[in-house]
CSV table of C-alpha atoms in Angstrom, one decimal:
chain,number,residue,atom,x,y,z
A,1115,MET,CA,-19.6,-6.7,-6.8
A,1116,ALA,CA,-16.3,-8.3,-6.9
A,1117,ARG,CA,-16.3,-7.8,-3.4
A,1118,ILE,CA,-19.3,-10.4,-2.7
A,1119,GLU,CA,-18.1,-12.9,-5.6
A,1120,GLN,CA,-14.9,-12.8,-3.4
A,1121,LYS,CA,-16.5,-13.8,-0.2
A,1122,VAL,CA,-19.0,-16.4,-1.5
A,1123,ARG,CA,-15.8,-18.4,-3.2
A,1124,ASP,CA,-13.5,-17.3,0.7
A,1125,LEU,CA,-16.7,-19.3,2.0
A,1126,VAL,CA,-16.8,-22.4,-0.4
A,1127,SER,CA,-12.9,-22.7,-0.1
A,1128,ASP,CA,-13.2,-22.9,3.9
A,1129,ASP,CA,-15.9,-24.9,4.1
A,1130,ALA,CA,-16.9,-27.3,0.8
A,1131,GLU,CA,-20.6,-27.7,2.2
A,1132,MET,CA,-21.0,-24.3,1.5
A,1133,LYS,CA,-21.0,-24.5,-2.2
A,1134,THR,CA,-24.2,-26.6,-1.5
A,1135,VAL,CA,-25.6,-23.8,1.0
A,1136,ILE,CA,-25.3,-21.5,-1.5
A,1137,ARG,CA,-27.2,-22.9,-4.2
A,1138,THR,CA,-29.4,-24.3,-2.4
A,1139,VAL,CA,-30.4,-20.2,-1.2
A,1140,LEU,CA,-30.1,-19.3,-5.0
A,1141,ASP,CA,-32.7,-21.8,-6.0
A,1142,ARG,CA,-34.7,-20.7,-3.1
A,1143,ALA,CA,-34.3,-17.2,-4.0
A,1144,GLU,CA,-37.2,-15.1,-5.7
A,1145,ASP,CA,-36.3,-11.7,-7.2
A,1146,GLY,CA,-33.4,-12.0,-5.0
A,1147,GLU,CA,-35.0,-12.4,-1.8
A,1148,VAL,CA,-35.6,-15.7,0.8
A,1149,LYS,CA,-36.7,-16.4,4.1
A,1150,TRP,CA,-35.3,-19.2,6.4
A,1151,VAL,CA,-38.7,-20.8,6.4
A,1152,ASP,CA,-38.0,-21.4,2.8
A,1153,VAL,CA,-34.5,-22.9,3.4
A,1154,ARG,CA,-34.5,-24.7,6.7
A,1155,ASP,CA,-35.0,-28.1,6.2
A,1156,ASP,CA,-31.7,-28.2,3.9
A,1157,LEU,CA,-29.3,-25.4,5.7
A,1158,SER,CA,-28.7,-25.2,9.5
A,1159,SER,CA,-28.5,-22.0,11.4
A,1160,GLY,CA,-24.7,-22.2,11.9
A,1161,GLN,CA,-24.8,-21.9,8.0
A,1162,TRP,CA,-27.7,-19.6,7.6
A,1163,GLY,CA,-25.9,-17.4,10.2
A,1164,ARG,CA,-22.5,-17.3,8.2
A,1165,LEU,CA,-24.6,-16.1,5.2
A,1166,ILE,CA,-25.6,-13.1,7.0
A,1167,GLU,CA,-22.8,-12.8,8.8
A,1168,THR,CA,-20.8,-12.6,5.9
A,1169,GLY,CA,-22.3,-10.0,3.9
A,1170,VAL,CA,-23.9,-12.9,1.4
A,1171,LEU,CA,-27.7,-12.2,2.1
A,1172,VAL,CA,-28.5,-8.7,3.7
A,1173,ASP,CA,-31.6,-7.3,4.9
A,1174,GLY,CA,-34.5,-7.7,2.9
A,1175,ASP,CA,-37.8,-6.1,2.3
A,1176,ALA,CA,-40.2,-9.6,3.9
A,1177,GLY,CA,-36.6,-11.7,5.0
A,1178,PHE,CA,-33.5,-11.5,3.7
A,1179,ARG,CA,-32.4,-10.9,-0.3
A,1180,LEU,CA,-28.7,-12.0,-1.8
A,1181,ALA,CA,-26.6,-8.6,-2.1
A,1182,ASP,CA,-25.5,-9.8,-5.4
A,1183,VAL,CA,-27.2,-12.7,-7.0
A,1184,GLU,CA,-25.1,-12.5,-10.3
A,1185,ALA,CA,-21.6,-12.0,-8.3
A,1186,THR,CA,-23.2,-15.0,-6.5
A,1187,ARG,CA,-24.1,-17.4,-9.5
A,1188,ASP,CA,-20.4,-16.1,-11.1
A,1189,ALA,CA,-18.7,-17.2,-8.0
A,1190,LEU,CA,-20.2,-20.4,-7.7
A,1191,GLU,CA,-19.6,-21.0,-11.5
A,1192,ASN,CA,-16.3,-19.8,-12.4
A,1193,GLY,CA,-14.7,-20.6,-8.9
A,1194,LYS,CA,-14.2,-24.6,-9.2
A,1195,THR,CA,-13.9,-26.7,-6.3
A,1196,ASP,CA,-10.3,-28.2,-6.7
A,1197,ALA,CA,-11.0,-32.1,-4.9
A,1198,GLY,CA,-7.7,-32.6,-3.5
A,1199,THR,CA,-7.6,-29.2,-1.7
A,1200,GLY,CA,-11.5,-27.9,-1.5
A,1201,SER,CA,-9.8,-24.5,-2.5
A,1202,THR,CA,-11.4,-22.6,-5.0
A,1203,THR,CA,-9.5,-22.3,-8.3
A,1204,ALA,CA,-10.5,-18.8,-9.4
A,1205,SER,CA,-9.7,-17.9,-5.7
A,1206,SER,CA,-6.4,-19.1,-5.7
A,1207,ALA,CA,-6.0,-17.0,-9.4
A,1208,ASP,CA,-7.4,-14.2,-7.0
A,1209,SER,CA,-4.8,-14.4,-4.8
A,1210,ASP,CA,-2.6,-14.9,-7.1
A,1211,GLU,CA,-3.5,-11.7,-8.9
A,1212,GLY,CA,-4.2,-9.5,-6.0
A,1213,GLY,CA,-1.2,-10.2,-4.4
A,1214,SER,CA,1.3,-7.2,-5.5
A,1215,SER,CA,3.7,-9.1,-7.9
A,1216,TRP,CA,6.5,-7.2,-8.4
A,1217,SER,CA,8.7,-7.6,-11.7
A,1218,MET,CA,12.2,-8.6,-12.1
A,1219,TRP,CA,12.9,-4.6,-12.7
A,1220,ASP,CA,11.2,-4.5,-8.6
A,1221,LYS,CA,13.7,-6.5,-7.5
A,1222,GLY,CA,16.4,-5.5,-9.5
A,1223,ALA,CA,15.9,-1.8,-8.5
A,1224,ALA,CA,15.4,-3.0,-4.8
A,1225,VAL,CA,19.0,-4.5,-4.3
A,1226,VAL,CA,20.7,-1.0,-6.0
A,1227,SER,CA,18.5,0.7,-3.8
A,1228,ILE,CA,19.7,-1.1,-0.7
A,1229,GLY,CA,23.9,-1.2,-2.4
A,1230,LEU,CA,23.4,2.1,-2.7
A,1231,PHE,CA,23.1,3.0,0.9
A,1232,ALA,CA,26.6,2.1,1.2
A,1233,GLY,CA,27.8,5.6,-0.1
A,1234,TYR,CA,26.5,7.2,2.8
A,1235,SER,CA,29.1,5.1,5.2
A,1236,TRP,CA,32.0,4.2,2.6
A,1237,ALA,CA,33.6,6.7,1.6
A,1238,PRO,CA,34.6,5.2,-1.9
A,1239,MET,CA,31.1,4.4,-2.8
A,1240,ARG,CA,30.3,8.3,-1.9
A,1241,ASN,CA,33.3,9.8,-3.5
A,1242,LEU,CA,32.5,7.9,-7.2
A,1243,ILE,CA,28.7,8.6,-7.2
A,1244,GLY,CA,29.0,11.9,-6.1
A,1245,SER,CA,31.8,12.7,-9.1
A,1246,ALA,CA,29.4,10.9,-11.9
A,1247,MET,CA,26.4,12.7,-10.8
A,1248,ASN,CA,28.6,15.7,-10.5
A,1249,VAL,CA,29.3,15.9,-14.3
A,1250,PHE,CA,25.1,16.2,-14.9
A,1251,LEU,CA,24.2,18.6,-11.2
A,1252,GLY,CA,27.8,20.2,-11.6
A,1253,PRO,CA,26.9,22.5,-14.1
A,1254,LEU,CA,23.8,23.6,-12.4
A,1255,ASN,CA,25.2,24.3,-9.5
A,1256,SER,CA,28.2,26.4,-10.7
A,1257,ALA,CA,25.7,28.8,-12.5
A,1258,LEU,CA,23.2,29.1,-9.4
A,1259,PRO,CA,23.3,30.0,-5.6
A,1260,PHE,CA,23.5,25.5,-3.7
A,1261,TYR,CA,20.2,26.7,-2.4
A,1262,ALA,CA,18.7,27.0,-5.6
A,1263,VAL,CA,20.3,24.1,-7.1
A,1264,VAL,CA,18.9,21.7,-3.9
A,1265,MET,CA,14.7,23.8,-4.5
A,1266,ILE,CA,15.3,22.8,-8.0
A,1267,LEU,CA,16.0,18.8,-7.3
A,1268,ALA,CA,13.7,19.1,-4.3
A,1269,VAL,CA,11.0,20.0,-7.4
A,1270,VAL,CA,12.1,17.4,-9.2
A,1271,THR,CA,12.2,14.7,-6.9
A,1272,GLY,CA,8.8,15.6,-5.8
A,1273,LEU,CA,7.5,15.7,-9.4
A,1274,TYR,CA,8.7,12.3,-10.0
A,1275,SER,CA,7.9,10.9,-6.9
A,1276,THR,CA,4.4,11.9,-7.2
A,1277,ILE,CA,4.0,9.9,-10.8
A,1278,LEU,CA,5.8,6.8,-9.4
A,1279,GLN,CA,3.3,6.4,-6.9
A,1280,ALA,CA,0.4,7.1,-9.2
A,1281,ASN,CA,1.3,4.4,-11.5
A,1282,LEU,CA,3.0,2.1,-9.5
A,1283,MET,CA,0.6,1.3,-6.1
A,1284,ASP,CA,-2.6,0.0,-6.4
A,1285,THR,CA,-4.8,2.8,-4.3
A,1286,GLU,CA,-8.4,0.8,-4.8
A,1287,LYS,CA,-6.2,-3.2,-4.1
A,1288,MET,CA,-5.2,-0.7,-1.1
A,1289,GLY,CA,-8.8,0.4,-0.6
A,1290,ALA,CA,-9.8,-3.2,-0.5
A,1291,TYR,CA,-7.1,-4.4,1.9
A,1292,GLN,CA,-8.4,-1.8,4.1
A,1293,GLU,CA,-11.8,-2.5,3.9
A,1294,LYS,CA,-11.8,-5.9,4.6
A,1295,MET,CA,-9.7,-5.2,7.6
A,1296,GLN,CA,-12.5,-2.9,8.6
A,1297,GLU,CA,-15.4,-5.7,7.7
A,1298,ILE,CA,-13.4,-8.3,10.4
A,1299,GLN,CA,-13.0,-5.6,13.3
A,1300,GLU,CA,-16.8,-4.7,12.7
A,1301,LYS,CA,-18.0,-8.4,13.0
A,1302,ARG,CA,-15.5,-9.0,15.8
A,1303,LYS,CA,-17.4,-6.1,17.6
A,1304,GLU,CA,-20.9,-8.0,17.2
A,1305,ALA,CA,-19.6,-11.1,17.6
A,1306,LYS,CA,-18.4,-9.5,21.2
A,1307,GLU,CA,-22.0,-7.8,21.9
A,1308,ARG,CA,-23.8,-11.0,21.2
A,1309,GLY,CA,-21.9,-13.0,23.2
A,1310,ASP,CA,-21.2,-15.8,20.4
A,1311,ASP,CA,-18.2,-17.4,20.8
A,1312,GLU,CA,-18.0,-19.8,17.7
A,1313,ALA,CA,-18.4,-16.5,15.3
A,1314,LEU,CA,-15.4,-15.0,17.8
A,1315,ASP,CA,-13.4,-18.1,16.7
A,1316,ARG,CA,-14.5,-18.2,13.4
A,1317,ILE,CA,-13.6,-14.0,12.7
A,1318,GLN,CA,-10.0,-15.0,14.6
A,1319,GLU,CA,-8.6,-17.5,12.2
A,1320,GLU,CA,-10.6,-14.9,9.4
A,1321,GLN,CA,-8.3,-12.1,11.0
A,1322,MET,CA,-5.1,-14.6,10.7
A,1323,ASP,CA,-5.9,-15.3,6.8
A,1324,ALA,CA,-6.0,-11.6,6.9
A,1325,MET,CA,-2.2,-11.2,8.2
A,1326,GLY,CA,-1.2,-12.0,4.1
A,1327,ASP,CA,-3.6,-9.5,3.1
A,1328,GLN,CA,-1.8,-7.1,5.5
A,1329,MET,CA,1.9,-8.3,3.9
A,1330,GLY,CA,0.4,-7.7,0.1
A,1331,MET,CA,-1.0,-3.7,1.4
A,1332,PHE,CA,2.9,-3.1,2.6
A,1333,LYS,CA,4.5,-4.6,-1.2
A,1334,GLU,CA,1.7,-1.9,-2.9
A,1335,GLN,CA,2.9,1.0,-0.5
A,1336,PHE,CA,6.7,-0.7,-0.7
A,1337,ARG,CA,6.9,-0.8,-4.8
A,1338,PRO,CA,6.7,2.9,-5.8
A,1339,MET,CA,9.5,3.7,-2.7
A,1340,VAL,CA,12.2,1.3,-4.2
A,1341,TRP,CA,12.1,3.1,-7.0
A,1342,ILE,CA,12.0,6.5,-5.8
A,1343,MET,CA,14.9,5.3,-3.3
A,1344,PHE,CA,16.7,4.0,-6.9
A,1345,LEU,CA,16.5,7.3,-7.9
A,1346,THR,CA,16.8,9.8,-5.3
A,1347,ILE,CA,19.9,8.2,-3.3
A,1348,PRO,CA,22.0,9.5,-5.7
A,1349,VAL,CA,20.6,12.9,-5.5
A,1350,PHE,CA,21.4,12.7,-2.0
A,1351,LEU,CA,24.9,11.0,-1.8
A,1352,TRP,CA,25.7,13.8,-4.9
A,1353,MET,CA,24.9,16.5,-1.5
A,1354,TYR,CA,26.4,14.6,0.9
A,1355,TRP,CA,29.8,14.7,-1.2
A,1356,GLY,CA,29.7,18.3,-2.0
A,1357,VAL,CA,28.6,20.0,1.5
A,1358,GLY,CA,31.6,17.7,2.8
A,1359,ILE,CA,31.1,15.4,5.8
A,1360,ARG,CA,32.6,13.3,8.1
A,1361,SER,CA,36.5,12.2,6.0
A,1362,ASN,CA,35.4,14.6,3.5
A,1363,ALA,CA,35.4,17.4,5.7
A,1364,ALA,CA,36.3,20.3,3.2
A,1365,PRO,CA,33.5,21.1,1.1
A,1366,ILE,CA,33.5,20.8,-2.1
A,1367,PHE,CA,31.4,23.7,-3.2
A,1368,ASN,CA,31.2,27.3,-2.9
A,1369,LEU,CA,28.4,27.3,0.0
A,1370,GLU,CA,27.3,30.4,1.5
A,1371,PRO,CA,25.4,30.3,5.3
A,1372,LEU,CA,22.0,29.3,4.7
A,1373,VAL,CA,19.0,31.9,6.4
A,1374,LEU,CA,15.9,29.0,8.1
A,1375,PRO,CA,13.3,30.4,9.7
A,1376,PHE,CA,13.5,31.1,12.9
A,1377,ALA,CA,17.1,29.3,13.3
A,1378,GLY,CA,19.1,32.2,11.5
A,1379,GLU,CA,22.1,31.7,9.4
A,1380,LYS,CA,23.6,28.4,9.9
A,1381,ALA,CA,26.4,26.6,7.7
A,1382,TRP,CA,25.2,23.7,5.6
A,1383,THR,CA,26.7,21.4,7.8
A,1384,GLU,CA,25.1,22.7,10.9
A,1385,GLN,CA,23.3,20.4,13.4
A,1386,VAL,CA,19.4,22.0,13.7
A,1387,LEU,CA,17.4,19.7,14.8
A,1388,GLY,CA,18.9,16.9,17.0
A,1389,PRO,CA,21.5,15.2,14.3
A,1390,ILE,CA,19.7,16.7,11.9
A,1391,GLN,CA,22.5,19.3,9.3
A,1392,VAL,CA,20.7,22.2,7.5
A,1393,TRP,CA,21.4,20.9,3.7
A,1394,ILE,CA,18.8,17.8,5.3
A,1395,VAL,CA,16.2,19.9,6.5
A,1396,TRP,CA,16.3,22.3,3.6
A,1397,TYR,CA,15.7,19.6,1.0
A,1398,PHE,CA,13.0,18.3,3.3
A,1399,LEU,CA,11.3,21.8,3.8
A,1400,CYS,CA,11.5,22.3,-0.2
A,1401,SER,CA,10.6,18.6,-1.2
A,1402,MET,CA,7.2,18.6,1.3
A,1403,GLY,CA,6.5,21.8,0.0
A,1404,PHE,CA,6.7,21.4,-3.6
A,1405,THR,CA,5.5,17.6,-3.2
A,1406,GLN,CA,1.8,18.6,-1.9
A,1407,ILE,CA,1.9,21.6,-5.0
A,1408,ILE,CA,2.5,18.9,-7.6
A,1409,ARG,CA,0.0,16.6,-6.4
A,1410,LYS,CA,-2.8,19.3,-6.2
A,1411,GLY,CA,-1.3,20.8,-9.3
A,1412,LEU,CA,-1.8,17.1,-11.2
A,1413,ASN,CA,-4.6,15.7,-9.4
A,1414,ILE,CA,-2.8,13.2,-8.2
A,1415,ASP,CA,-4.4,11.8,-5.0
A,1416,ILE,CA,-2.5,8.4,-3.8
A,1417,SER,CA,-5.1,7.2,-0.9
A,1418,PRO,CA,-6.4,4.0,-1.0
A,1419,THR,CA,-10.1,4.1,-2.3
A,1420,GLY,CA,-12.7,1.7,-1.7
């Protein structure tokens, strides 16, 4: 159980004495079980309580038992303490690996995606990207009605968005982040019910440390979004450029009015949901519908898993 191993490392990282405490419990345990009477001469009640609180010790048949003896032993043997800092080398390595590391390609795609946003307000960039995309999409637009072209684009963007999310998002890591936060919430609730102020202080510190995990979870979620934006913004700018908006008021495409459910016949640049125009509504309706079909068809689930 990797979770137990990490919990042991965290305990040792927070308090170097816990390494001796855990080793004592391991030595005194018989078949993984240990009683308070067996270790009370070498442990304080607070140290014993921390082992129970963190889940390293759980209820046993005659007392308490180690949740995972091998994982606990591995954490002590592999998580060597750095004498200068009191932190564990293995824990630091886990922290480095546990963070959502972005490659140079990911960072480059993020920079380019941010730059592409300028096309929505800066006509020269919009015209440049729209004209370039029209080399590839123009023949399709000439052969099919514009509403059908938007449907095809929605299918394509939904397909690569689903694949990117499935391959770039670590759902197990996100599930571990959520599980850790849920454990902290439960421990906080139990400590409040017991009126244990000392435990509440420790949990508060643990909660502050977990803020870094939340940042890691955000980075996990945002990494595929960078590539989705990198590929999708040019498509959006092509539609934006072609339907004729702002300074480019005259549409470049030959556009027939679209009949929307509950709204009737509408021009592509007409506003239907507040300031949102018809072409955006139609794209998102198609995209959401086809994306769900693609996920079901490919059996892809991007929700966090424990």
